[in-house]
Amino acid sequence: MKMMKVPIWVLLICGVFVLGVVRGFDIQRVNIWPMPESVSNGRKTLYFGSDFGLDSSGSKFGDDYGTLKNGFLRMLDVVRLDHVIDGNLSRFDASAVLKGINVVIHSTSEELQYGVDESYSLTIPDPGNSAYARIEANTVYGALHGLQTFSQLCYFNFNTKVIEVGHAPWTITDRPRFPYRGLLIDTSRHYLPLPVIKSVIDSMAYAKLNVLHWHIVDTQSFPLEIPSFPKLWNGAYSTSERYTVDDAKEIVDYAQSRGINVLAELDVPGHAASWGYGYPALWPSANCTQPLDVSNEFTFKLIDGILSDFSKIFKFKFVHLGGDEVNTSCWQTTPHVRNWLQKHKMDGSEAYQYFVLRAQKIALSYGYEIVNWEETFISFRDKLSPKTVVHNWLVTGIAADAVAAGFRTILSNQDKWYLDHLDATWDGFYTNEPLLEITDPKQQALVLGGEVCMWGEHIDASDIQQTIWPRAAAAAERLWTPYDKLAQDPRKVTSRLAHFRCLLNQRGIAAAPLAGFGRIAPGDPGSCYRQ
């Protein structure tokens, strides 16, 4: 077996990590991830009553679709963790027993869209002051975040066999630093079954990530049903590795009920060879299967059909149109495309621009705003729609250039926030700052947030979660927590992140140890909290 050489700096971090966790770990210590905007707490303990329930007195929210109720039931599930709760409550002072949680929501709307108010306040009383904890939020999605935070303050006591809330009373006020906090999954390189995608969505909610960027199709496969062009999913790996329209709608609905938008990506004109298995006319030639044929009007008719179908499934205001890594050389060597270029007085770069702008125009016609990878901005920034969001992944400083030019931007720099880079350790995810070198407040407001990317070349259902977590959680705190509350030295949050990693494991999410590279296995027998 080939031995992996581990850089000395990783060993040093791991050593600090282990020492930090071994010394003085306390299951009842304050452990919330991501850290809220404001937290105060006491030293007393409360206990869940046997009939602990949801109370919506004073709330304007009707909960017609059960979003709040189901969120409450999920909270109970992750707190109970299938333990038998049969402790004798009579041994405790009755004033220390919580009857439930009162959730007050001021808005009647259940619409989930970019920029929705996600703030909340959480109050857990002193024993005797009230029989109810209380969450107050402007929207149901803020209330769901409040329930997530509440769940992290509760734990099963193996001695008393009841659910306890330590360190009461609690007063927490909270809101996200950035409105876009994303995770990309890739279902083209490897198919991900629906239950796996749902598990990823559940885990995102635990960390308060709020955008699932679904990179649905690519060179390798086209697994999604497109009613307007039903042969497209001939490009799937097999007939059992596909998503129907109803499957896609189910993913969107499942995510929305947890406060998560789904950003669908249609990467054009490159990364699209799989389209041609159903419609070979999209290929410039048998030897040139991508970029898609810019000279063929059918190409744009088909993109229009896909985006029309998308608009009936994906309700997020943004659609991602890719535009990265486009090599136009085979356009120029394919006779009929070369003739078209000459007729229209274009070279390969100009045809690339023509293709991207035409795809943008189609997306705009369906009411979408557009996200494009940074190559489009680098190549023809002055021509892009002003509704373009520049997705920075490769070149350092592009985010700063984009906002200086008046564009909105999302950060996913590959050296820090690409989860498939297993040598990218969690501390780098934590310290990666979206506003680096962006000091003008007006330009800072154009940074929507950031996204960690789980590209699928080397992951599938067997290892996706341990490749995502806990490193994605480090980025999640960077995107949620106020800048002045973030640790300047990531070693100071090691034990708290270790606690969150173990919490994910307890909830059925296969999060890998912190100590070492991404997706690392435990080195030795021992406690979860010491890995």
PDB file of N, CA and C in Angstrom, residues 212-275:
ATOM      1  N   LEU A 212     -29.071  24.729  -2.644  1.00  0.00           N
ATOM      2  CA  LEU A 212     -28.532  23.513  -3.253  1.00  0.00           C
ATOM      3  C   LEU A 212     -28.318  23.805  -4.734  1.00  0.00           C
ATOM      4  N   HIS A 213     -27.064  23.943  -5.118  1.00  0.00           N
ATOM      5  CA  HIS A 213     -26.717  24.156  -6.532  1.00  0.00           C
ATOM      6  C   HIS A 213     -26.644  22.767  -7.183  1.00  0.00           C
ATOM      7  N   TRP A 214     -27.615  22.479  -8.027  1.00  0.00           N
ATOM      8  CA  TRP A 214     -27.728  21.152  -8.638  1.00  0.00           C
ATOM      9  C   TRP A 214     -27.115  21.185 -10.031  1.00  0.00           C
ATOM     10  N   HIS A 215     -25.886  20.702 -10.127  1.00  0.00           N
ATOM     11  CA  HIS A 215     -25.198  20.572 -11.408  1.00  0.00           C
ATOM     12  C   HIS A 215     -25.704  19.267 -12.023  1.00  0.00           C
ATOM     13  N   ILE A 216     -26.767  19.381 -12.768  1.00  0.00           N
ATOM     14  CA  ILE A 216     -27.555  18.209 -13.149  1.00  0.00           C
ATOM     15  C   ILE A 216     -26.883  17.400 -14.255  1.00  0.00           C
ATOM     16  N   VAL A 217     -26.419  18.097 -15.284  1.00  0.00           N
ATOM     17  CA  VAL A 217     -25.915  17.420 -16.487  1.00  0.00           C
ATOM     18  C   VAL A 217     -24.522  17.928 -16.799  1.00  0.00           C
ATOM     19  N   ASP A 218     -23.780  17.127 -17.549  1.00  0.00           N
ATOM     20  CA  ASP A 218     -22.432  17.512 -17.963  1.00  0.00           C
ATOM     21  C   ASP A 218     -22.024  16.618 -19.130  1.00  0.00           C
ATOM     22  N   THR A 219     -20.753  16.621 -19.445  1.00  0.00           N
ATOM     23  CA  THR A 219     -20.227  15.811 -20.538  1.00  0.00           C
ATOM     24  C   THR A 219     -20.606  14.339 -20.395  1.00  0.00           C
ATOM     25  N   GLN A 220     -20.553  13.842 -19.175  1.00  0.00           N
ATOM     26  CA  GLN A 220     -20.640  12.407 -18.956  1.00  0.00           C
ATOM     27  C   GLN A 220     -22.061  11.858 -19.057  1.00  0.00           C
ATOM     28  N   SER A 221     -23.054  12.571 -18.536  1.00  0.00           N
ATOM     29  CA  SER A 221     -24.419  12.034 -18.571  1.00  0.00           C
ATOM     30  C   SER A 221     -25.458  13.141 -18.489  1.00  0.00           C
ATOM     31  N   PHE A 222     -26.654  12.825 -18.959  1.00  0.00           N
ATOM     32  CA  PHE A 222     -27.810  13.723 -18.923  1.00  0.00           C
ATOM     33  C   PHE A 222     -28.956  12.935 -18.292  1.00  0.00           C
ATOM     34  N   PRO A 223     -29.095  12.985 -16.957  1.00  0.00           N
ATOM     35  CA  PRO A 223     -30.047  12.097 -16.285  1.00  0.00           C
ATOM     36  C   PRO A 223     -31.461  12.651 -16.111  1.00  0.00           C
ATOM     37  N   LEU A 224     -31.715  13.917 -16.486  1.00  0.00           N
ATOM     38  CA  LEU A 224     -32.997  14.544 -16.175  1.00  0.00           C
ATOM     39  C   LEU A 224     -33.982  14.456 -17.337  1.00  0.00           C
ATOM     40  N   GLU A 225     -35.227  14.113 -17.018  1.00  0.00           N
ATOM     41  CA  GLU A 225     -36.304  14.119 -18.017  1.00  0.00           C
ATOM     42  C   GLU A 225     -36.620  15.552 -18.442  1.00  0.00           C
ATOM     43  N   ILE A 226     -36.656  15.784 -19.749  1.00  0.00           N
ATOM     44  CA  ILE A 226     -37.032  17.076 -20.321  1.00  0.00           C
ATOM     45  C   ILE A 226     -38.206  16.823 -21.259  1.00  0.00           C
ATOM     46  N   PRO A 227     -39.439  17.096 -20.831  1.00  0.00           N
ATOM     47  CA  PRO A 227     -40.607  16.762 -21.651  1.00  0.00           C
ATOM     48  C   PRO A 227     -40.571  17.369 -23.049  1.00  0.00           C
ATOM     49  N   SER A 228     -40.027  18.582 -23.171  1.00  0.00           N
ATOM     50  CA  SER A 228     -39.999  19.230 -24.490  1.00  0.00           C
ATOM     51  C   SER A 228     -39.087  18.504 -25.472  1.00  0.00           C
ATOM     52  N   PHE A 229     -38.069  17.821 -24.952  1.00  0.00           N
ATOM     53  CA  PHE A 229     -37.128  17.064 -25.787  1.00  0.00           C
ATOM     54  C   PHE A 229     -36.826  15.741 -25.085  1.00  0.00           C
ATOM     55  N   PRO A 230     -37.742  14.787 -25.218  1.00  0.00           N
ATOM     56  CA  PRO A 230     -37.692  13.569 -24.376  1.00  0.00           C
ATOM     57  C   PRO A 230     -36.517  12.639 -24.637  1.00  0.00           C
ATOM     58  N   LYS A 231     -35.785  12.834 -25.730  1.00  0.00           N
ATOM     59  CA  LYS A 231     -34.636  11.966 -25.974  1.00  0.00           C
ATOM     60  C   LYS A 231     -33.371  12.424 -25.260  1.00  0.00           C
ATOM     61  N   LEU A 232     -33.417  13.575 -24.605  1.00  0.00           N
ATOM     62  CA  LEU A 232     -32.208  14.075 -23.962  1.00  0.00           C
ATOM     63  C   LEU A 232     -31.682  13.114 -22.910  1.00  0.00           C
ATOM     64  N   TRP A 233     -32.598  12.490 -22.163  1.00  0.00           N
ATOM     65  CA  TRP A 233     -32.086  11.599 -21.130  1.00  0.00           C
ATOM     66  C   TRP A 233     -31.653  10.235 -21.672  1.00  0.00           C
ATOM     67  N   ASN A 234     -31.599  10.114 -23.007  1.00  0.00           N
ATOM     68  CA  ASN A 234     -30.848   8.995 -23.586  1.00  0.00           C
ATOM     69  C   ASN A 234     -29.375   9.072 -23.185  1.00  0.00           C
ATOM     70  N   GLY A 235     -28.958  10.262 -22.775  1.00  0.00           N
ATOM     71  CA  GLY A 235     -27.584  10.464 -22.332  1.00  0.00           C
ATOM     72  C   GLY A 235     -27.324  10.048 -20.900  1.00  0.00           C
ATOM     73  N   ALA A 236     -28.320   9.477 -20.218  1.00  0.00           N
ATOM     74  CA  ALA A 236     -28.104   8.952 -18.865  1.00  0.00           C
ATOM     75  C   ALA A 236     -27.217   7.716 -18.920  1.00  0.00           C
ATOM     76  N   TYR A 237     -26.552   7.406 -17.833  1.00  0.00           N
ATOM     77  CA  TYR A 237     -25.696   6.216 -17.787  1.00  0.00           C
ATOM     78  C   TYR A 237     -26.500   4.939 -18.019  1.00  0.00           C
ATOM     79  N   SER A 238     -27.710   4.897 -17.490  1.00  0.00           N
ATOM     80  CA  SER A 238     -28.572   3.735 -17.665  1.00  0.00           C
ATOM     81  C   SER A 238     -30.009   4.186 -17.453  1.00  0.00           C
ATOM     82  N   THR A 239     -30.943   3.316 -17.773  1.00  0.00           N
ATOM     83  CA  THR A 239     -32.356   3.683 -17.614  1.00  0.00           C
ATOM     84  C   THR A 239     -32.769   3.767 -16.153  1.00  0.00           C
ATOM     85  N   SER A 240     -31.969   3.239 -15.256  1.00  0.00           N
ATOM     86  CA  SER A 240     -32.299   3.331 -13.827  1.00  0.00           C
ATOM     87  C   SER A 240     -31.568   4.480 -13.136  1.00  0.00           C
ATOM     88  N   GLU A 241     -30.737   5.207 -13.879  1.00  0.00           N
ATOM     89  CA  GLU A 241     -30.014   6.341 -13.307  1.00  0.00           C
ATOM     90  C   GLU A 241     -30.528   7.634 -13.935  1.00  0.00           C
ATOM     91  N   ARG A 242     -31.784   7.916 -13.623  1.00  0.00           N
ATOM     92  CA  ARG A 242     -32.476   9.060 -14.195  1.00  0.00           C
ATOM     93  C   ARG A 242     -33.322   9.749 -13.135  1.00  0.00           C
ATOM     94  N   TYR A 243     -33.713  10.991 -13.435  1.00  0.00           N
ATOM     95  CA  TYR A 243     -34.657  11.734 -12.605  1.00  0.00           C
ATOM     96  C   TYR A 243     -35.842  12.149 -13.468  1.00  0.00           C
ATOM     97  N   THR A 244     -37.041  11.795 -13.049  1.00  0.00           N
ATOM     98  CA  THR A 244     -38.234  12.266 -13.739  1.00  0.00           C
ATOM     99  C   THR A 244     -38.521  13.704 -13.339  1.00  0.00           C
ATOM    100  N   VAL A 245     -39.424  14.333 -14.066  1.00  0.00           N
ATOM    101  CA  VAL A 245     -39.867  15.680 -13.686  1.00  0.00           C
ATOM    102  C   VAL A 245     -40.407  15.667 -12.263  1.00  0.00           C
ATOM    103  N   ASP A 246     -41.192  14.650 -11.941  1.00  0.00           N
ATOM    104  CA  ASP A 246     -41.744  14.558 -10.586  1.00  0.00           C
ATOM    105  C   ASP A 246     -40.644  14.382  -9.540  1.00  0.00           C
ATOM    106  N   ASP A 247     -39.586  13.651  -9.891  1.00  0.00           N
ATOM    107  CA  ASP A 247     -38.447  13.531  -8.984  1.00  0.00           C
ATOM    108  C   ASP A 247     -37.838  14.905  -8.702  1.00  0.00           C
ATOM    109  N   ALA A 248     -37.627  15.673  -9.767  1.00  0.00           N
ATOM    110  CA  ALA A 248     -37.035  17.005  -9.613  1.00  0.00           C
ATOM    111  C   ALA A 248     -37.933  17.909  -8.776  1.00  0.00           C
ATOM    112  N   LYS A 249     -39.236  17.843  -9.027  1.00  0.00           N
ATOM    113  CA  LYS A 249     -40.173  18.639  -8.222  1.00  0.00           C
ATOM    114  C   LYS A 249     -40.132  18.218  -6.760  1.00  0.00           C
ATOM    115  N   GLU A 250     -39.981  16.920  -6.524  1.00  0.00           N
ATOM    116  CA  GLU A 250     -39.903  16.417  -5.153  1.00  0.00           C
ATOM    117  C   GLU A 250     -38.666  16.964  -4.448  1.00  0.00           C
ATOM    118  N   ILE A 251     -37.545  17.020  -5.160  1.00  0.00           N
ATOM    119  CA  ILE A 251     -36.322  17.578  -4.572  1.00  0.00           C
ATOM    120  C   ILE A 251     -36.526  19.049  -4.233  1.00  0.00           C
ATOM    121  N   VAL A 252     -37.144  19.796  -5.153  1.00  0.00           N
ATOM    122  CA  VAL A 252     -37.396  21.218  -4.909  1.00  0.00           C
ATOM    123  C   VAL A 252     -38.311  21.402  -3.702  1.00  0.00           C
ATOM    124  N   ASP A 253     -39.395  20.633  -3.634  1.00  0.00           N
ATOM    125  CA  ASP A 253     -40.337  20.755  -2.519  1.00  0.00           C
ATOM    126  C   ASP A 253     -39.690  20.340  -1.193  1.00  0.00           C
ATOM    127  N   TYR A 254     -38.928  19.267  -1.240  1.00  0.00           N
ATOM    128  CA  TYR A 254     -38.257  18.775  -0.038  1.00  0.00           C
ATOM    129  C   TYR A 254     -37.296  19.832   0.494  1.00  0.00           C
ATOM    130  N   ALA A 255     -36.543  20.451  -0.424  1.00  0.00           N
ATOM    131  CA  ALA A 255     -35.604  21.497  -0.020  1.00  0.00           C
ATOM    132  C   ALA A 255     -36.344  22.721   0.517  1.00  0.00           C
ATOM    133  N   GLN A 256     -37.400  23.134  -0.174  1.00  0.00           N
ATOM    134  CA  GLN A 256     -38.122  24.328   0.256  1.00  0.00           C
ATOM    135  C   GLN A 256     -38.681  24.162   1.664  1.00  0.00           C
ATOM    136  N   SER A 257     -39.178  22.985   1.987  1.00  0.00           N
ATOM    137  CA  SER A 257     -39.745  22.761   3.312  1.00  0.00           C
ATOM    138  C   SER A 257     -38.683  22.874   4.403  1.00  0.00           C
ATOM    139  N   ARG A 258     -37.423  22.907   4.019  1.00  0.00           N
ATOM    140  CA  ARG A 258     -36.321  23.077   4.964  1.00  0.00           C
ATOM    141  C   ARG A 258     -35.612  24.413   4.773  1.00  0.00           C
ATOM    142  N   GLY A 259     -36.223  25.319   4.008  1.00  0.00           N
ATOM    143  CA  GLY A 259     -35.669  26.652   3.824  1.00  0.00           C
ATOM    144  C   GLY A 259     -34.542  26.725   2.827  1.00  0.00           C
ATOM    145  N   ILE A 260     -34.487  25.783   1.879  1.00  0.00           N
ATOM    146  CA  ILE A 260     -33.375  25.693   0.933  1.00  0.00           C
ATOM    147  C   ILE A 260     -33.891  25.851  -0.495  1.00  0.00           C
ATOM    148  N   ASN A 261     -33.325  26.790  -1.232  1.00  0.00           N
ATOM    149  CA  ASN A 261     -33.619  26.951  -2.650  1.00  0.00           C
ATOM    150  C   ASN A 261     -32.764  25.996  -3.479  1.00  0.00           C
ATOM    151  N   VAL A 262     -33.261  25.635  -4.655  1.00  0.00           N
ATOM    152  CA  VAL A 262     -32.510  24.780  -5.575  1.00  0.00           C
ATOM    153  C   VAL A 262     -32.137  25.599  -6.805  1.00  0.00           C
ATOM    154  N   LEU A 263     -30.837  25.748  -7.019  1.00  0.00           N
ATOM    155  CA  LEU A 263     -30.301  26.429  -8.197  1.00  0.00           C
ATOM    156  C   LEU A 263     -29.949  25.370  -9.234  1.00  0.00           C
ATOM    157  N   ALA A 264     -30.702  25.328 -10.321  1.00  0.00           N
ATOM    158  CA  ALA A 264     -30.450  24.358 -11.390  1.00  0.00           C
ATOM    159  C   ALA A 264     -29.382  24.910 -12.336  1.00  0.00           C
ATOM    160  N   GLU A 265     -28.475  24.030 -12.768  1.00  0.00           N
ATOM    161  CA  GLU A 265     -27.447  24.453 -13.720  1.00  0.00           C
ATOM    162  C   GLU A 265     -27.584  23.708 -15.037  1.00  0.00           C
ATOM    163  N   LEU A 266     -27.514  24.483 -16.108  1.00  0.00           N
ATOM    164  CA  LEU A 266     -27.453  23.976 -17.471  1.00  0.00           C
ATOM    165  C   LEU A 266     -26.180  24.560 -18.073  1.00  0.00           C
ATOM    166  N   ASP A 267     -25.125  23.795 -18.088  1.00  0.00           N
ATOM    167  CA  ASP A 267     -23.802  24.306 -18.441  1.00  0.00           C
ATOM    168  C   ASP A 267     -23.640  24.298 -19.962  1.00  0.00           C
ATOM    169  N   VAL A 268     -23.588  25.494 -20.568  1.00  0.00           N
ATOM    170  CA  VAL A 268     -23.447  25.623 -22.021  1.00  0.00           C
ATOM    171  C   VAL A 268     -22.424  26.718 -22.337  1.00  0.00           C
ATOM    172  N   PRO A 269     -21.757  26.588 -23.501  1.00  0.00           N
ATOM    173  CA  PRO A 269     -21.909  25.567 -24.537  1.00  0.00           C
ATOM    174  C   PRO A 269     -20.996  24.344 -24.355  1.00  0.00           C
ATOM    175  N   GLY A 270     -20.027  24.412 -23.441  1.00  0.00           N
ATOM    176  CA  GLY A 270     -19.175  23.257 -23.196  1.00  0.00           C
ATOM    177  C   GLY A 270     -19.829  22.305 -22.202  1.00  0.00           C
ATOM    178  N   HIS A 271     -19.119  21.293 -21.807  1.00  0.00           N
ATOM    179  CA  HIS A 271     -19.616  20.329 -20.824  1.00  0.00           C
ATOM    180  C   HIS A 271     -20.986  19.762 -21.218  1.00  0.00           C
ATOM    181  N   ALA A 272     -21.199  19.490 -22.488  1.00  0.00           N
ATOM    182  CA  ALA A 272     -22.539  19.125 -22.946  1.00  0.00           C
ATOM    183  C   ALA A 272     -22.557  17.972 -23.939  1.00  0.00           C
ATOM    184  N   ALA A 273     -21.499  17.181 -24.018  1.00  0.00           N
ATOM    185  CA  ALA A 273     -21.452  16.110 -25.010  1.00  0.00           C
ATOM    186  C   ALA A 273     -22.584  15.104 -24.834  1.00  0.00           C
ATOM    187  N   SER A 274     -23.040  14.895 -23.597  1.00  0.00           N
ATOM    188  CA  SER A 274     -24.080  13.886 -23.343  1.00  0.00           C
ATOM    189  C   SER A 274     -25.409  14.232 -24.006  1.00  0.00           C
ATOM    190  N   TRP A 275     -25.615  15.488 -24.351  1.00  0.00           N
ATOM    191  CA  TRP A 275     -26.869  15.891 -25.000  1.00  0.00           C
ATOM    192  C   TRP A 275     -27.047  15.197 -26.351  1.00  0.00           C
TER     193      TRP A 275
END
